[in-house]
């Protein structure tokens, strides 16, 4: 009888264990994770994206004021406003009569000093010339050399040459006028690259970055170009509470001239041309391998990784060139704790 009872006990234990395991599985099945709350954005065509537009002024890429180093009467100005000049080209000439007279005097003093050096040199070699007097003669030669060098430089400085290549922007002094030291005679402008200055409200400065796309249209030049690198000012206008930014623009054909009015559009439709849509920059994530993806939401409210390719940025948004379709819902906030298949609410 004992073996029979032992068999029954063993069977009961097996049944009890199976019922306990079944109960645990049932409890686990009944436990479900609460859906994650996220913010989303529905994919819309890029052509619906509209940018902010502003009025700007074209400025030269750089300006160089060219002046004489001494005072004198300008005898000739050889360039006109708007004329292209090359580095080293003669721009203006100052009356050099006085400078040349001083040069003749310095040359005569130099000749006299060298003659004295030769004459007294023989006496010094024979030991019949005091050392003090010989040192004095050598000092006069050195002074004469210095005065001659200064006189030659004064004559050369009567000719004003271009230190850089560019366009003559303004002519400040004409022939017959007196030029003062450091007074600008002409201004040379570099317009191979120009800058478009735009005043931006302080509330919109954070949306503009150094690489923000821009479209610049200048009616006076009948041209439309893409803007380049943006330089942001750090000091606001006390009255208007705006900041000046400057957009670098290539101007190889020199159509854009300083002072022209420009219409500037940041992040406009041209910035996303050829794109499927645009999304906030932070919505695009990167895998360890370097590929890019976004979290999309299926009809059953589950999150899934979707591979995408990107284009240009415009403000805080980035163009998506492939990987998404119109009407798809993309997670823009709360994606940090998502995993494949996570239930979400939005």
XYZ file of C-alpha atoms in Angstrom:
346
model
C 0.000 0.000 0.000
C 2.839 2.394 0.713
C 4.045 2.523 -2.917
C 0.508 3.301 -4.076
C 0.153 6.159 -1.578
C 3.535 7.555 -2.596
C 2.448 7.528 -6.257
C -0.732 9.439 -5.439
C 1.207 12.045 -3.434
C 3.665 12.545 -6.251
C 0.855 13.010 -8.766
C -0.835 15.556 -6.512
C 2.398 17.499 -6.153
C 2.882 17.628 -9.927
C -0.688 18.840 -10.424
C -0.248 21.504 -7.739
C 2.957 22.730 -9.350
C 1.321 22.934 -12.777
C -1.624 24.883 -11.350
C 0.744 27.291 -9.567
C 2.783 27.906 -12.738
C -0.399 28.428 -14.744
C -1.599 30.922 -12.181
C 1.677 32.862 -12.300
C 1.594 33.012 -16.117
C -1.980 34.230 -15.980
C -1.020 36.975 -13.526
C 1.928 38.028 -15.711
C -0.315 38.083 -18.759
C -2.754 40.288 -16.903
C 0.056 42.795 -16.008
C 0.554 45.285 -18.881
C 2.728 48.394 -19.055
C 0.952 51.719 -18.981
C 1.189 53.571 -22.317
C 3.902 56.247 -22.586
C 2.690 59.802 -23.076
C 4.387 61.575 -26.001
C 3.933 64.593 -28.238
C 3.646 64.004 -31.967
C 3.471 65.800 -35.286
C 1.734 64.678 -38.452
C 3.881 64.668 -41.586
C 2.786 67.396 -44.003
C 4.266 68.265 -47.410
C 7.275 70.559 -47.323
C 5.605 72.971 -49.719
C 3.367 74.096 -46.876
C 6.330 75.331 -44.870
C 6.527 79.124 -44.910
C 9.444 81.144 -43.556
C 9.783 84.503 -41.872
C 10.591 87.412 -44.208
C 12.550 90.554 -43.389
C 13.968 93.599 -45.161
C 17.752 93.888 -45.239
C 20.490 96.111 -46.662
C 23.415 94.912 -48.761
C 26.831 95.799 -47.304
C 30.343 95.340 -48.651
C 32.300 92.335 -47.488
C 35.099 94.618 -46.241
C 36.037 98.304 -46.562
C 39.568 99.734 -46.544
C 40.149 103.463 -46.044
C 43.343 104.540 -47.861
C 45.188 107.698 -46.796
C 48.524 109.533 -47.027
C 50.840 109.408 -44.034
C 51.758 113.106 -44.182
C 50.096 116.438 -44.902
C 50.274 117.963 -48.355
C 48.397 119.146 -51.416
C 46.913 116.443 -53.648
C 48.008 117.057 -57.223
C 46.170 114.146 -58.905
C 43.555 111.509 -58.091
C 43.782 108.758 -60.698
C 40.639 106.744 -59.905
C 36.871 107.300 -59.874
C 34.064 105.915 -57.771
C 32.949 102.476 -58.952
C 36.277 101.757 -60.656
C 37.923 98.365 -60.098
C 41.505 98.583 -58.800
C 44.243 96.023 -58.150
C 46.631 95.749 -55.228
C 49.649 98.009 -55.810
C 47.862 100.258 -58.340
C 48.582 104.004 -58.104
C 45.536 105.851 -56.730
C 46.657 109.439 -56.075
C 49.732 111.668 -56.067
C 50.674 114.412 -53.607
C 52.852 117.440 -54.495
C 56.364 116.178 -53.644
C 58.342 119.395 -54.172
C 59.209 119.817 -50.508
C 59.911 116.113 -50.047
C 62.338 116.081 -52.980
C 64.131 119.181 -51.671
C 64.605 117.454 -48.338
C 65.895 114.396 -50.182
C 68.529 116.510 -51.996
C 69.620 117.973 -48.663
C 69.881 114.516 -47.095
C 71.914 113.215 -50.072
C 74.330 116.160 -49.748
C 74.778 115.555 -46.024
C 75.390 111.882 -46.710
C 78.043 112.671 -49.290
C 79.724 115.095 -46.908
C 79.738 112.562 -44.067
C 81.204 109.803 -46.251
C 83.917 112.154 -47.524
C 84.882 113.065 -43.962
C 84.959 109.389 -43.045
C 87.434 108.665 -45.854
C 89.684 111.658 -45.073
C 89.907 111.088 -41.332
C 90.162 107.350 -41.822
C 93.790 107.706 -42.925
C 94.621 109.833 -39.897
C 92.962 107.315 -37.616
C 94.997 104.480 -39.115
C 98.206 106.450 -38.527
C 97.220 107.086 -34.938
C 97.190 110.835 -35.328
C 93.435 111.253 -34.770
C 91.974 111.163 -31.267
C 89.553 108.257 -30.723
C 86.813 110.592 -29.525
C 86.886 112.562 -32.757
C 86.837 109.357 -34.820
C 83.728 108.118 -32.984
C 82.054 111.492 -33.622
C 82.740 111.216 -37.374
C 81.250 107.705 -37.479
C 78.150 108.948 -35.626
C 77.625 111.705 -38.213
C 77.742 109.108 -40.985
C 75.105 107.000 -39.226
C 72.866 110.067 -38.731
C 73.220 111.009 -42.391
C 72.186 107.496 -43.453
C 69.115 107.692 -41.239
C 68.094 111.106 -42.584
C 68.544 109.892 -46.157
C 66.313 106.864 -45.549
C 63.608 109.096 -44.051
C 63.803 111.519 -46.966
C 63.474 108.704 -49.502
C 60.428 107.338 -47.654
C 58.789 110.801 -47.606
C 59.159 111.006 -51.400
C 57.695 107.504 -51.821
C 54.788 108.358 -49.497
C 53.692 111.106 -51.893
C 52.404 108.292 -54.103
C 49.279 106.552 -52.746
C 48.889 102.915 -53.890
C 46.102 100.413 -53.292
C 46.862 98.039 -50.390
C 44.139 95.616 -51.559
C 42.124 94.865 -54.673
C 38.486 95.941 -54.916
C 36.105 98.678 -56.046
C 36.460 102.381 -55.283
C 33.485 103.085 -53.052
C 33.960 106.782 -52.301
C 36.458 109.465 -53.235
C 36.873 111.817 -50.266
C 39.615 114.174 -51.509
C 40.028 115.740 -54.947
C 42.934 117.348 -56.808
C 44.043 120.658 -55.287
C 42.759 119.827 -51.812
C 44.951 119.425 -48.759
C 45.203 115.902 -47.425
C 45.822 115.423 -43.706
C 47.638 112.456 -42.160
C 45.275 109.469 -41.777
C 42.482 111.340 -43.613
C 40.820 108.942 -46.041
C 41.441 109.837 -49.681
C 39.471 106.912 -51.146
C 37.661 103.863 -49.756
C 38.209 100.483 -51.398
C 35.352 97.996 -51.096
C 35.558 94.236 -51.380
C 32.286 93.148 -53.005
C 33.370 89.718 -54.220
C 31.489 88.596 -51.113
C 28.848 90.871 -49.641
C 26.845 90.830 -46.431
C 23.120 91.429 -46.035
C 22.330 93.119 -42.722
C 18.935 92.306 -41.184
C 17.416 93.490 -37.892
C 15.830 90.526 -36.049
C 13.419 90.872 -33.060
C 14.908 89.533 -29.834
C 12.110 86.953 -29.516
C 13.166 85.324 -32.813
C 16.950 85.311 -32.397
C 17.058 81.793 -30.932
C 15.403 80.368 -34.043
C 18.237 81.604 -36.269
C 21.555 79.774 -36.290
C 24.801 80.289 -38.134
C 23.768 77.667 -40.732
C 20.088 78.632 -41.059
C 19.026 78.595 -44.699
C 17.958 81.885 -46.242
C 16.690 83.096 -49.586
C 17.696 86.641 -50.609
C 15.928 88.576 -53.334
C 17.264 91.948 -54.544
C 14.896 93.745 -56.909
C 17.437 96.415 -57.923
C 19.828 93.743 -59.212
C 17.013 91.511 -60.500
C 18.594 88.547 -58.747
C 17.752 85.882 -56.179
C 20.428 83.938 -54.284
C 20.825 81.554 -51.372
C 22.384 83.070 -48.272
C 25.460 81.583 -46.616
C 26.994 81.693 -43.145
C 25.214 83.989 -40.672
C 27.002 86.281 -38.206
C 24.817 87.097 -35.190
C 25.178 90.359 -33.289
C 25.214 90.329 -29.498
C 24.123 93.888 -28.732
C 20.465 94.875 -29.069
C 19.131 98.213 -30.232
C 17.881 100.008 -27.116
C 14.778 101.382 -28.836
C 13.642 98.601 -31.163
C 14.940 95.605 -29.165
C 16.320 94.045 -32.336
C 19.665 92.420 -33.081
C 21.631 92.880 -36.283
C 22.642 89.743 -38.139
C 24.723 89.607 -41.301
C 24.339 86.956 -43.994
C 27.384 86.239 -46.158
C 26.506 86.048 -49.852
C 28.800 85.128 -52.756
C 28.830 87.939 -55.326
C 31.221 86.823 -58.045
C 29.322 88.677 -60.782
C 29.271 91.847 -58.609
C 25.588 92.470 -59.232
C 24.879 93.136 -55.564
C 26.103 96.586 -54.542
C 26.285 98.183 -51.089
C 23.081 100.003 -50.178
C 20.691 97.846 -52.201
C 17.513 96.736 -50.432
C 17.054 92.977 -50.048
C 14.095 90.806 -49.096
C 15.291 87.973 -46.847
C 13.330 84.800 -46.103
C 14.590 82.411 -43.427
C 13.595 78.741 -43.643
C 11.291 79.400 -46.585
C 10.028 76.835 -49.058
C 13.256 76.985 -51.045
C 15.129 75.777 -47.960
C 13.112 72.529 -48.108
C 12.878 72.210 -51.885
C 12.849 68.536 -52.887
C 12.007 67.376 -49.354
C 9.155 65.144 -48.206
C 8.581 67.193 -45.063
C 10.310 69.027 -42.242
C 10.528 68.082 -38.548
C 12.056 69.561 -35.393
C 15.793 68.852 -35.394
C 15.530 67.033 -32.040
C 13.060 64.491 -33.469
C 15.792 62.868 -35.582
C 17.837 60.275 -33.645
C 21.061 58.463 -34.518
C 21.808 54.755 -34.019
C 25.176 53.519 -32.809
C 26.070 52.662 -36.403
C 25.431 56.240 -37.529
C 22.116 55.706 -39.374
C 19.287 58.150 -38.655
C 15.715 57.360 -37.622
C 12.577 58.849 -36.121
C 9.887 57.281 -33.941
C 6.631 56.854 -35.848
C 3.252 55.805 -34.410
C 1.215 53.035 -36.051
C -2.595 52.840 -36.079
C -2.476 50.561 -32.994
C -0.679 53.352 -31.061
C 2.656 51.540 -30.936
C 6.015 53.233 -31.551
C 8.434 51.997 -34.197
C 11.826 53.131 -35.490
C 11.678 54.434 -39.062
C 14.884 55.108 -40.998
C 15.089 58.546 -42.668
C 17.506 60.676 -44.655
C 17.850 64.385 -43.981
C 18.499 67.573 -45.931
C 19.110 71.181 -44.947
C 18.235 72.795 -41.640
C 16.183 75.968 -41.357
C 15.966 77.430 -37.878
C 15.052 74.624 -35.467
C 13.654 72.387 -38.219
C 15.306 69.944 -40.578
C 14.254 68.677 -43.994
C 13.416 64.950 -44.347
C 14.174 63.875 -47.899
C 13.061 60.229 -47.674
C 11.665 57.626 -45.280
C 8.313 59.212 -44.396
C 4.946 59.622 -46.087
C 2.277 62.291 -45.785
C -0.034 61.636 -42.864
C 2.421 59.627 -40.757
C 2.593 60.584 -37.086
C 6.093 61.246 -35.714
C 7.100 61.562 -32.052
C 8.653 64.963 -31.344
C 8.807 64.878 -27.511
C 9.012 62.029 -25.000
C 10.961 59.655 -27.255
C 13.760 59.128 -24.702
C 12.076 56.127 -22.994
C 10.583 54.507 -26.075
C 11.490 51.052 -27.335
C 10.263 49.082 -30.337
C 6.544 48.373 -29.995
C 5.941 50.587 -26.940
C 2.314 51.639 -26.504
C 1.888 55.411 -26.460
C -0.798 58.025 -25.960
C -0.655 61.483 -27.503
